[in-house]
C-alpha cells in the first residue's frame, strides 16, 4: 500500500522501507529545538543522563524567545541557563537577543528546517515546519533532553487526515482564515494523534507565509503534525536558504487516509475565533459588535513580512481607535529590518501603534501586552484559552492580520471594508 | 510507582488546556514545588491548597491540550495528584506524562460516570478503575508494551541511560 509524506519521512528516519499507522518506531532527528521556557527543564534532565556532549552540536537549536529580552530576574536566570549550556556544548544554532526571533519564524527563515526533515521541538508549535515538507512535531522537555543525548526519538506513526481546499480565496482571506475555518469544522481534538495533510488548488496558490500559518496551528486541532507537499513555491523559499541537502517526498496516490475533508473556499469570509477555544470560529459577518481594548499583530502564527504588509495596507493613513492599544511584533530581526526598509513602521507608528522587538511575550501572557480583568483583545496569535494573554477574566479573539488591523481602527471586531479600505 | 492507587476524585470538564493547568505567567521557573502551588489555578483557584497527596484528577475529552510545557504534568505530579483519568488526552500531554512518570488512564466511561469527591481505586497494571463510592468499575486501555518498558525503566531518562549503556557495550 502507498504511504503519505509523513509516513515516508518517518520510515526513512527509522531506517525502514515502510511504516504503518500505529507502529512504534525509533527515529533519527535532523533538528532538536528548545526555547527559554522549555530548555532549562530539558538541560536538567539531560544532565541526569550523564553524557558529556549533545549528539550533534549542529542539530540542536536553542532560541530564547518567550520571556526575552528578559522581563524579570527569574526569566533572566532561565535564559542564562540556556546561554551557558549553548556555550558549554558549542551549540551552533543558539540565537542571542539581537539575532533572535520567534523560533518558528526564525528557523525556516534561517534554512534550518528543510523538506524531508524529521524535527522535534519542545514547543507545541514546532508543527510549523510542515509548511516546507518536513515532519515536525512538538514534544516536552524530557523528550528534548533524550533527543539531545541520543539523536533519536520514539514515535507512534500517526494516521493521516487529508484536507482538500478548492477555489480562489477572496480578498483579505488567507492562511489564517483557512486554518481557523478548518479547526472550527473539526474541533480542537478533530485531528487528535493524527497527521494533517493540506492540499488542493487553493493551497497551490497559497504563499509560504500562509502555509506556515496553517501548519503552525495543526496542534490547535490536536494534530501531531501538519504537512504540505513540496512545490515550486517551497523550492523558491528553500533554495536560497538551505545549507545542506534535503529530500522531497510526495504522498502516493494510493496512500491511506483515515478521513478526507473537501471544501470550496472561494466564498470564505475572514474568520474570527471567539473565546475560549480556537474551534469557536465564526465568519466575520456573524461576529456582531465586539468592542476591543487591544490588538496584537505578530507571533509564530502571523509575525511574518506578508502579515505585516497586510496590516500596513489596512492601517495606511488611518488612526488606531483611541480606546485600543495596537502592538505590532515582527517575528525576526530580518523581518523587522525588511518592514523598516519598506516603510511599514512609519505606517504603524503614524497610525498610533507600538512596534516591538521580536518576542513571544503577549501570545502566552508573558509580557509586552498583558490584559487586565475584563479586557478583550483581537490577536493574530494561535490560542484564546482562558487567561492566555493575561487575567483569567480577559478574552482573546483570534483573527488574521487584516481583521486585527481593521479592528484596531474601528475599536471593535471589524474587517478592512468596514474601515473604508478597498 | 505503586501499582494500586486510591484517592478522592477532583472533576474537571472537556479541553482542560495547559494554560489552565499551569498559566504561562508562572513559567519563569521550572521548580516543581513552585509550579505545584499554582496547579489548576485558572480552572479552580483554590485547587493547589485543597488537593491532598494521593488524590486523582478526572477530566473530560482532550485533557492537556495546548502547550508542550512539561510544567503541566509536573505541576500536577508535584501537587501530589497520583493519577489523571480522562476521556481522552492531548498527544503531547500524554507523552510528557509518561516521560515523567505521571500515571494517566484513558476511559471515556470512567470520565463520564465518576463524580467529584468519589473515592477511586486504580490498578495501574491492568488499567482497572473502580469507583468505590458508586460501586461501578471501568476498564482503561492498558499501556502499549513500549510504554510499559519506559515506565518499568523509571521514565524516559532512565530508559535513555540504559540505551546508551547498551550502545557502548
XYZ file of C-alpha atoms in Angstrom:
591
model
C 0.000 0.000 0.000
C 1.157 3.552 -0.671
C 2.378 5.916 2.011
C 1.752 9.556 2.888
C 4.561 12.145 3.010
C 4.541 11.877 6.798
C 4.836 8.078 6.734
C 7.683 8.246 4.216
C 9.663 10.702 6.327
C 9.148 8.623 9.474
C 10.133 5.411 7.672
C 13.290 6.982 6.231
C 14.375 8.248 9.654
C 13.651 4.887 11.288
C 15.753 3.076 8.667
C 12.716 1.201 7.367
C 11.240 0.594 3.926
C 7.749 1.262 5.184
C 5.782 2.109 8.318
C 2.087 1.760 9.090
C -0.102 3.869 11.398
C 0.033 2.680 14.995
C 3.544 1.282 14.685
C 6.049 2.362 17.365
C 9.410 3.384 15.928
C 12.734 4.862 16.989
C 13.662 7.579 14.515
C 16.710 9.776 13.985
C 16.109 13.508 14.162
C 17.559 16.253 11.971
C 16.952 19.037 14.473
C 16.028 19.344 18.161
C 14.610 22.702 19.253
C 14.100 24.344 22.634
C 13.253 27.803 23.966
C 13.884 29.697 27.196
C 10.878 28.130 28.972
C 11.313 24.505 27.945
C 15.114 24.227 27.649
C 16.054 24.774 31.325
C 13.971 21.732 32.284
C 15.473 19.771 29.360
C 19.001 20.755 30.418
C 18.264 19.484 33.949
C 17.093 16.139 32.529
C 19.959 15.990 30.005
C 22.440 16.340 32.837
C 20.841 13.381 34.660
C 21.617 11.158 31.662
C 25.318 11.584 32.255
C 26.618 12.119 28.712
C 29.327 14.692 28.034
C 28.027 16.061 24.759
C 24.908 16.603 22.735
C 24.598 14.086 19.874
C 25.423 16.725 17.253
C 26.053 20.366 18.068
C 24.843 21.362 14.582
C 21.474 19.704 15.118
C 20.332 21.413 18.307
C 18.676 24.836 18.062
C 18.178 26.981 21.156
C 16.035 30.085 20.770
C 15.285 32.132 23.877
C 12.163 33.936 22.652
C 9.366 33.647 25.210
C 10.436 35.942 28.069
C 13.214 37.728 26.192
C 14.512 40.386 26.240
C 14.292 39.187 29.853
C 11.240 40.520 31.627
C 12.353 39.815 35.189
C 15.120 38.240 37.259
C 13.732 34.703 37.118
C 13.441 34.748 33.342
C 16.955 36.199 33.125
C 18.177 33.222 35.167
C 16.393 30.830 32.823
C 17.832 32.493 29.724
C 21.279 32.342 31.332
C 20.959 28.577 31.855
C 20.230 28.200 28.146
C 23.078 30.541 27.146
C 25.588 28.746 29.400
C 24.510 25.342 28.092
C 24.801 26.564 24.491
C 28.318 27.846 25.092
C 29.390 24.759 27.053
C 28.271 22.417 24.272
C 29.243 24.627 21.345
C 25.672 24.747 20.066
C 25.929 26.255 16.589
C 22.324 27.391 16.342
C 21.980 29.380 19.543
C 20.314 32.724 18.920
C 21.070 35.532 21.355
C 18.936 38.662 21.684
C 19.998 40.700 18.672
C 19.950 37.705 16.306
C 16.972 36.096 17.947
C 13.485 35.812 16.551
C 10.303 33.935 17.380
C 11.566 30.361 16.948
C 9.054 29.199 14.324
C 9.579 32.333 12.234
C 13.349 32.158 12.679
C 14.261 28.542 11.890
C 12.572 28.317 8.457
C 13.966 31.754 7.593
C 17.484 30.554 8.503
C 17.103 27.464 6.322
C 17.327 25.144 9.328
C 14.082 23.338 8.507
C 14.164 21.603 5.148
C 11.955 19.249 3.117
C 12.088 15.651 4.299
C 13.497 16.577 7.727
C 12.326 14.995 10.955
C 12.248 17.723 13.590
C 11.134 17.770 17.189
C 10.895 20.819 19.393
C 9.984 21.472 22.987
C 7.304 23.866 21.847
C 3.897 22.785 20.648
C 4.029 24.958 17.520
C 7.033 23.047 16.175
C 4.496 21.615 13.715
C 5.029 24.850 11.709
C 7.808 23.288 9.590
C 5.350 21.020 7.827
C 4.915 24.054 5.565
C 8.239 23.218 3.900
C 7.533 19.485 3.673
C 9.225 18.443 6.929
C 7.710 16.155 9.565
C 7.880 18.293 12.679
C 6.131 17.978 15.987
C 6.061 19.398 19.494
C 7.272 17.396 22.476
C 8.129 18.105 26.107
C 11.407 18.893 27.815
C 12.266 15.297 28.738
C 11.868 14.233 25.105
C 14.086 17.153 24.123
C 16.706 16.029 26.653
C 16.607 12.437 25.420
C 16.886 13.546 21.788
C 19.813 15.857 22.578
C 21.599 12.836 24.045
C 20.595 10.101 21.601
C 19.726 11.933 18.395
C 16.699 9.682 18.339
C 13.121 9.860 19.473
C 10.295 7.350 19.792
C 7.126 7.851 17.768
C 3.835 6.187 17.237
C 3.203 6.513 13.492
C 0.052 8.627 13.176
C -2.922 8.108 10.904
C -3.294 10.885 8.322
C -6.260 13.124 7.503
C -6.371 14.847 4.129
C -7.766 18.379 3.792
C -8.534 19.488 0.233
C -9.365 23.142 -0.461
C -10.755 24.391 -3.774
C -11.200 27.840 -5.260
C -9.569 31.258 -5.294
C -9.604 32.919 -1.892
C -11.459 36.249 -1.680
C -9.544 39.447 -0.838
C -8.438 39.659 2.838
C -8.842 35.898 3.287
C -5.632 33.916 3.812
C -3.943 31.008 5.537
C -5.115 32.068 8.991
C -8.733 32.089 7.879
C -8.343 28.668 6.238
C -6.961 27.104 9.396
C -9.441 28.792 11.772
C -12.239 27.637 9.468
C -10.799 24.099 9.469
C -10.455 23.938 13.261
C -13.978 25.356 13.515
C -15.229 22.465 11.399
C -13.347 19.586 13.061
C -12.869 20.897 16.627
C -9.841 21.229 18.892
C -9.478 17.445 19.066
C -10.575 16.802 15.482
C -7.129 15.606 14.448
C -6.037 14.169 17.814
C -2.944 11.935 17.425
C -3.161 12.386 13.633
C -1.214 13.942 10.807
C -2.964 16.756 8.883
C -2.090 16.934 5.187
C -3.177 20.116 3.394
C -3.727 20.098 -0.364
C -5.874 21.371 -3.251
C -5.735 24.178 -5.807
C -6.257 26.808 -3.091
C -3.112 25.552 -1.390
C -1.176 25.533 -4.688
C -1.786 29.283 -4.866
C -1.093 29.933 -1.175
C 2.112 31.775 -0.171
C 4.743 30.159 2.059
C 3.689 32.560 4.814
C 0.124 31.287 4.536
C 1.293 27.682 4.662
C 3.499 28.328 7.698
C 0.461 29.849 9.429
C -1.676 26.806 8.660
C 0.916 24.204 9.685
C 1.564 26.224 12.843
C -1.988 25.707 14.056
C -2.249 21.955 13.347
C -1.689 21.448 17.084
C -4.823 23.530 17.784
C -6.819 20.701 16.210
C -4.835 18.180 18.278
C -2.723 17.205 15.264
C 0.678 15.569 15.638
C 1.892 17.448 12.582
C 0.587 19.457 9.646
C 2.237 18.994 6.272
C 2.271 20.301 2.708
C 3.710 18.766 -0.447
C 6.835 20.483 -1.777
C 6.139 22.547 -4.903
C 7.812 25.386 -6.815
C 6.848 27.915 -4.114
C 8.556 25.735 -1.480
C 11.684 25.392 -3.606
C 11.799 29.148 -4.262
C 11.696 29.645 -0.484
C 14.153 26.860 0.392
C 16.855 27.150 -2.278
C 18.434 30.456 -1.189
C 18.363 29.330 2.462
C 19.399 25.672 2.509
C 22.977 24.932 3.546
C 22.672 21.125 3.397
C 20.970 18.542 1.171
C 17.294 17.748 1.562
C 14.834 15.156 0.297
C 11.468 15.726 -1.306
C 8.718 13.223 -0.542
C 5.251 13.074 -2.052
C 2.218 11.115 -0.906
C 1.430 8.083 -3.053
C -1.887 8.150 -4.945
C -2.982 5.044 -3.017
C -1.859 6.313 0.406
C -4.342 5.643 3.187
C -6.192 8.466 4.951
C -8.437 7.930 7.974
C -10.608 10.812 6.729
C -10.776 13.215 3.794
C -12.358 16.660 4.071
C -13.009 18.691 0.943
C -14.197 22.298 0.903
C -14.867 25.012 -1.649
C -13.387 28.122 -0.047
C -13.944 30.557 -2.914
C -16.566 32.415 -0.830
C -14.882 32.040 2.568
C -15.148 35.113 4.807
C -12.391 36.222 7.181
C -12.712 34.059 10.306
C -12.657 35.052 13.979
C -12.346 32.511 16.803
C -14.292 33.540 19.885
C -13.148 32.804 23.453
C -12.065 30.417 24.821
C -11.191 27.828 22.166
C -9.773 28.122 18.641
C -12.679 25.936 17.430
C -15.176 28.746 18.133
C -14.601 30.172 14.653
C -17.205 32.425 13.020
C -17.337 34.276 9.715
C -16.699 37.986 10.220
C -20.274 38.891 9.242
C -21.571 36.860 12.198
C -19.352 38.399 14.864
C -21.746 41.178 15.915
C -20.333 44.205 17.707
C -17.463 43.204 19.990
C -15.589 46.178 21.471
C -11.862 45.598 21.994
C -9.123 47.088 24.184
C -6.066 45.680 22.425
C -4.939 44.317 19.094
C -1.803 42.209 18.625
C -0.234 41.602 15.232
C 2.634 39.115 15.467
C 3.510 35.683 16.963
C 4.774 32.477 15.311
C 1.406 32.285 13.585
C 1.302 35.703 11.895
C 4.522 37.635 12.542
C 5.941 37.318 9.026
C 6.542 40.031 6.430
C 3.401 39.237 4.434
C 1.347 39.609 7.634
C 2.906 42.989 8.413
C 2.347 44.180 4.829
C -1.292 43.171 5.029
C -1.740 45.040 8.320
C 0.030 48.100 6.893
C -2.257 48.107 3.865
C -5.228 48.436 6.216
C -3.596 50.928 8.605
C -2.087 53.281 5.991
C -3.361 56.802 6.507
C -5.699 55.710 9.310
C -5.598 56.024 13.087
C -5.849 53.397 15.793
C -9.020 53.954 17.822
C -8.315 55.929 20.995
C -9.741 53.053 23.071
C -7.334 50.496 21.604
C -3.655 49.621 22.106
C -2.196 48.191 18.890
C 1.022 46.193 19.328
C 2.954 45.044 16.253
C 5.685 42.417 16.725
C 7.820 41.389 13.734
C 8.803 37.722 14.071
C 12.550 38.029 13.484
C 15.319 40.589 13.130
C 15.285 40.076 9.327
C 11.526 40.652 9.178
C 11.942 43.694 11.438
C 14.569 45.153 9.106
C 12.578 44.359 5.985
C 9.491 46.042 7.461
C 11.550 49.070 8.399
C 13.044 49.371 4.901
C 9.640 49.032 3.290
C 8.353 51.914 5.400
C 5.837 49.776 7.260
C 6.974 51.096 10.640
C 6.145 54.655 9.560
C 2.644 53.498 8.745
C 2.265 51.659 12.077
C 3.657 54.463 14.199
C 1.716 57.187 12.386
C -1.431 55.155 12.986
C -0.628 55.075 16.697
C 0.716 51.541 17.075
C 3.740 50.425 19.062
C 6.358 48.245 17.330
C 8.250 45.715 19.457
C 11.409 43.692 19.077
C 10.714 40.001 18.280
C 9.225 38.136 21.264
C 6.500 35.603 22.052
C 5.608 37.839 25.058
C 1.905 38.650 24.799
C 0.803 35.480 22.976
C 1.176 33.405 26.116
C 0.532 36.123 28.682
C 4.249 36.528 29.341
C 4.942 40.241 28.901
C 4.648 43.130 26.392
C 0.859 43.333 26.257
C -0.884 41.625 29.163
C -4.641 42.057 29.519
C -6.348 43.343 32.668
C -9.522 41.825 34.117
C -12.444 42.157 31.739
C -10.346 43.331 28.777
C -10.676 41.979 25.254
C -8.048 41.579 22.552
C -8.105 40.677 18.899
C -4.875 38.831 18.179
C -3.211 37.122 15.248
C -1.843 34.581 17.762
C -2.835 30.914 17.942
C -4.665 30.354 21.230
C -7.530 32.012 23.054
C -7.663 29.808 26.137
C -8.808 31.222 29.492
C -6.070 33.531 30.813
C -3.929 33.055 27.724
C -2.991 36.729 27.369
C -3.281 37.780 30.990
C -6.115 37.934 33.507
C -8.257 34.769 33.636
C -11.299 37.015 33.074
C -9.897 38.618 29.926
C -10.790 37.464 26.411
C -8.807 36.765 23.230
C -10.364 36.704 19.748
C -8.190 35.071 17.084
C -8.055 36.530 13.574
C -5.761 37.255 10.633
C -3.699 40.455 10.292
C -6.264 42.330 8.150
C -9.019 41.885 10.738
C -6.650 42.629 13.652
C -5.610 45.889 11.948
C -9.141 46.914 10.950
C -10.419 46.129 14.445
C -7.737 48.361 15.959
C -9.076 51.222 13.832
C -12.755 50.503 14.446
C -12.385 49.811 18.171
C -14.437 46.677 17.675
C -14.058 43.491 15.654
C -14.222 44.612 12.030
C -12.941 43.836 8.550
C -10.983 46.171 6.242
C -14.082 47.205 4.234
C -15.752 48.470 7.420
C -12.947 50.988 7.965
C -13.008 52.163 4.370
C -10.221 50.039 2.864
C -10.969 48.950 -0.700
C 5.308 3.890 41.227
C 2.634 1.962 43.144
C 0.508 -0.350 41.071
C -2.536 0.334 43.271
C -3.727 3.889 43.829
C -6.634 5.053 45.913
C -7.938 8.550 46.472
C -10.655 11.143 46.135
C -11.577 12.427 42.664
C -11.417 16.059 41.555
C -13.554 16.554 38.482
C -12.864 18.898 35.548
C -14.540 19.368 32.149
C -13.543 18.961 28.492
C -10.496 20.550 26.830
C -8.650 21.380 30.052
C -5.695 23.172 28.480
C -2.136 23.554 29.701
C -2.719 27.256 30.430
C -5.433 26.229 32.905
C -3.149 23.585 34.421
C -0.228 25.988 34.821
C -0.528 29.541 33.439
C 2.478 30.847 31.481
C 2.874 33.717 33.946
C 4.477 31.181 36.328
C 6.786 29.639 33.737
C 9.757 31.798 34.637
C 10.650 28.871 36.892
C 10.735 25.107 36.478
C 10.859 24.353 40.209
C 8.270 21.595 40.771
C 7.073 22.923 44.158
C 6.622 26.482 42.837
C 4.668 25.096 39.889
C 2.565 22.884 42.177
C 1.487 25.945 44.183
C -0.312 27.236 41.042
C -1.609 23.905 39.742
C -5.039 24.236 38.029
C -5.175 27.855 39.215
C -7.206 29.316 36.350
C -9.678 26.415 36.418
C -10.091 26.303 40.223
C -8.073 28.974 42.090
C -8.148 27.026 45.379
C -7.161 23.653 43.955
C -3.488 23.595 44.962
C -4.416 24.292 48.595
C -7.334 21.835 48.689
C -5.805 18.814 46.975
C -4.240 16.136 49.190
C -1.465 13.718 48.297
C -2.780 10.633 46.535
C -5.963 12.226 45.175
C -6.908 11.939 41.498
C -7.939 14.290 38.704
C -10.759 13.210 36.392
C -11.063 15.225 33.196
C -13.223 15.080 30.058
C -12.017 14.877 26.453
C -8.725 16.325 25.139
C -7.192 16.801 28.608
C -3.922 18.741 28.479
C -4.437 20.341 25.072
C -2.286 23.283 24.051
C 1.306 23.881 25.005
C 4.144 21.355 25.104
C 5.097 22.657 28.555
C 6.115 19.698 30.669
C 5.493 22.064 33.567
C 1.825 20.985 33.259
C 2.115 17.277 34.162
C 4.952 18.190 36.521
C 2.751 20.681 38.414
C 0.063 18.003 38.726
C 2.542 15.397 39.926
C 4.238 17.780 42.365
C 0.840 18.821 43.755
C 0.548 15.218 44.944
C -2.006 14.026 42.387
C -1.463 10.284 41.932
C -3.197 9.784 38.589
C -5.202 11.558 35.879
C -8.171 9.798 34.289
C -9.737 11.403 31.201
C -11.984 10.556 28.266
C -9.026 11.419 26.001
C -5.689 13.185 26.299
C -3.939 15.676 24.057
C -0.963 13.982 22.446
C 1.952 15.975 23.875
C 0.494 15.932 27.396
C 0.091 12.154 27.187
C 3.684 11.746 26.076
C 5.015 14.136 28.718
C 3.089 12.399 31.487
C 4.550 9.015 30.524
C 8.037 10.511 30.227
C 7.958 11.986 33.741
C 6.114 9.076 35.330
C 2.685 10.600 35.991
C 0.162 7.771 35.585
C -2.657 8.614 33.170
C -5.552 6.469 32.032
C -7.929 6.956 29.129
C -11.520 5.889 29.802
C -14.492 7.827 28.403
C -16.833 5.703 30.571
C -14.980 6.401 33.824
C -14.651 10.076 32.889
C -18.420 10.357 32.379
C -19.510 8.326 35.412
C -17.162 9.382 38.207
C -18.479 12.266 40.321
C -16.439 14.799 42.283
C -15.461 13.554 45.715
C -15.929 9.853 44.956
C -13.243 7.510 46.181
C -11.479 5.875 43.245
C -9.190 2.880 43.151
C -6.889 2.318 40.187
C -4.895 -0.793 39.320
C -2.206 0.568 37.013
C -1.026 -2.875 35.954
C -4.385 -3.864 34.497
C -5.972 -0.461 33.817
C -8.902 -1.328 36.104
C -10.640 1.739 37.613
C -13.095 1.226 40.469
C -15.410 3.900 41.820
C -15.729 2.669 45.403
C -18.434 5.230 46.220
C -20.791 4.136 43.426
C -19.541 0.564 43.120
C -19.010 0.900 39.358
C -15.861 -0.236 37.650
C -14.281 0.575 34.309
C -11.537 -0.807 32.100
C -8.996 1.606 30.635
C -6.783 0.517 27.772
C -3.514 -0.836 29.187
C -0.343 0.955 28.120
C 1.322 -0.310 24.922
C 4.287 -2.552 25.725
C 6.843 0.074 24.715
C 5.382 2.491 27.255
C 5.314 -0.214 29.914
C 9.018 -0.643 29.168
C 9.534 3.105 29.682
C 7.593 3.031 32.928
C 9.490 -0.079 34.107
C 12.791 1.668 33.353
C 11.645 4.550 35.594
C 10.815 7.077 32.891
C 12.408 8.204 29.651
C 15.675 9.454 31.116
C 16.420 6.091 32.739
C 15.424 4.374 29.508
C 17.876 6.544 27.555
C 20.651 5.763 30.041
C 20.036 2.059 29.506
C 20.056 2.525 25.744
C 23.315 4.461 25.805
C 24.919 1.818 28.012
C 23.858 -0.941 25.643
C 25.239 1.061 22.660
C 28.612 1.396 24.353
C 28.516 -2.251 25.460
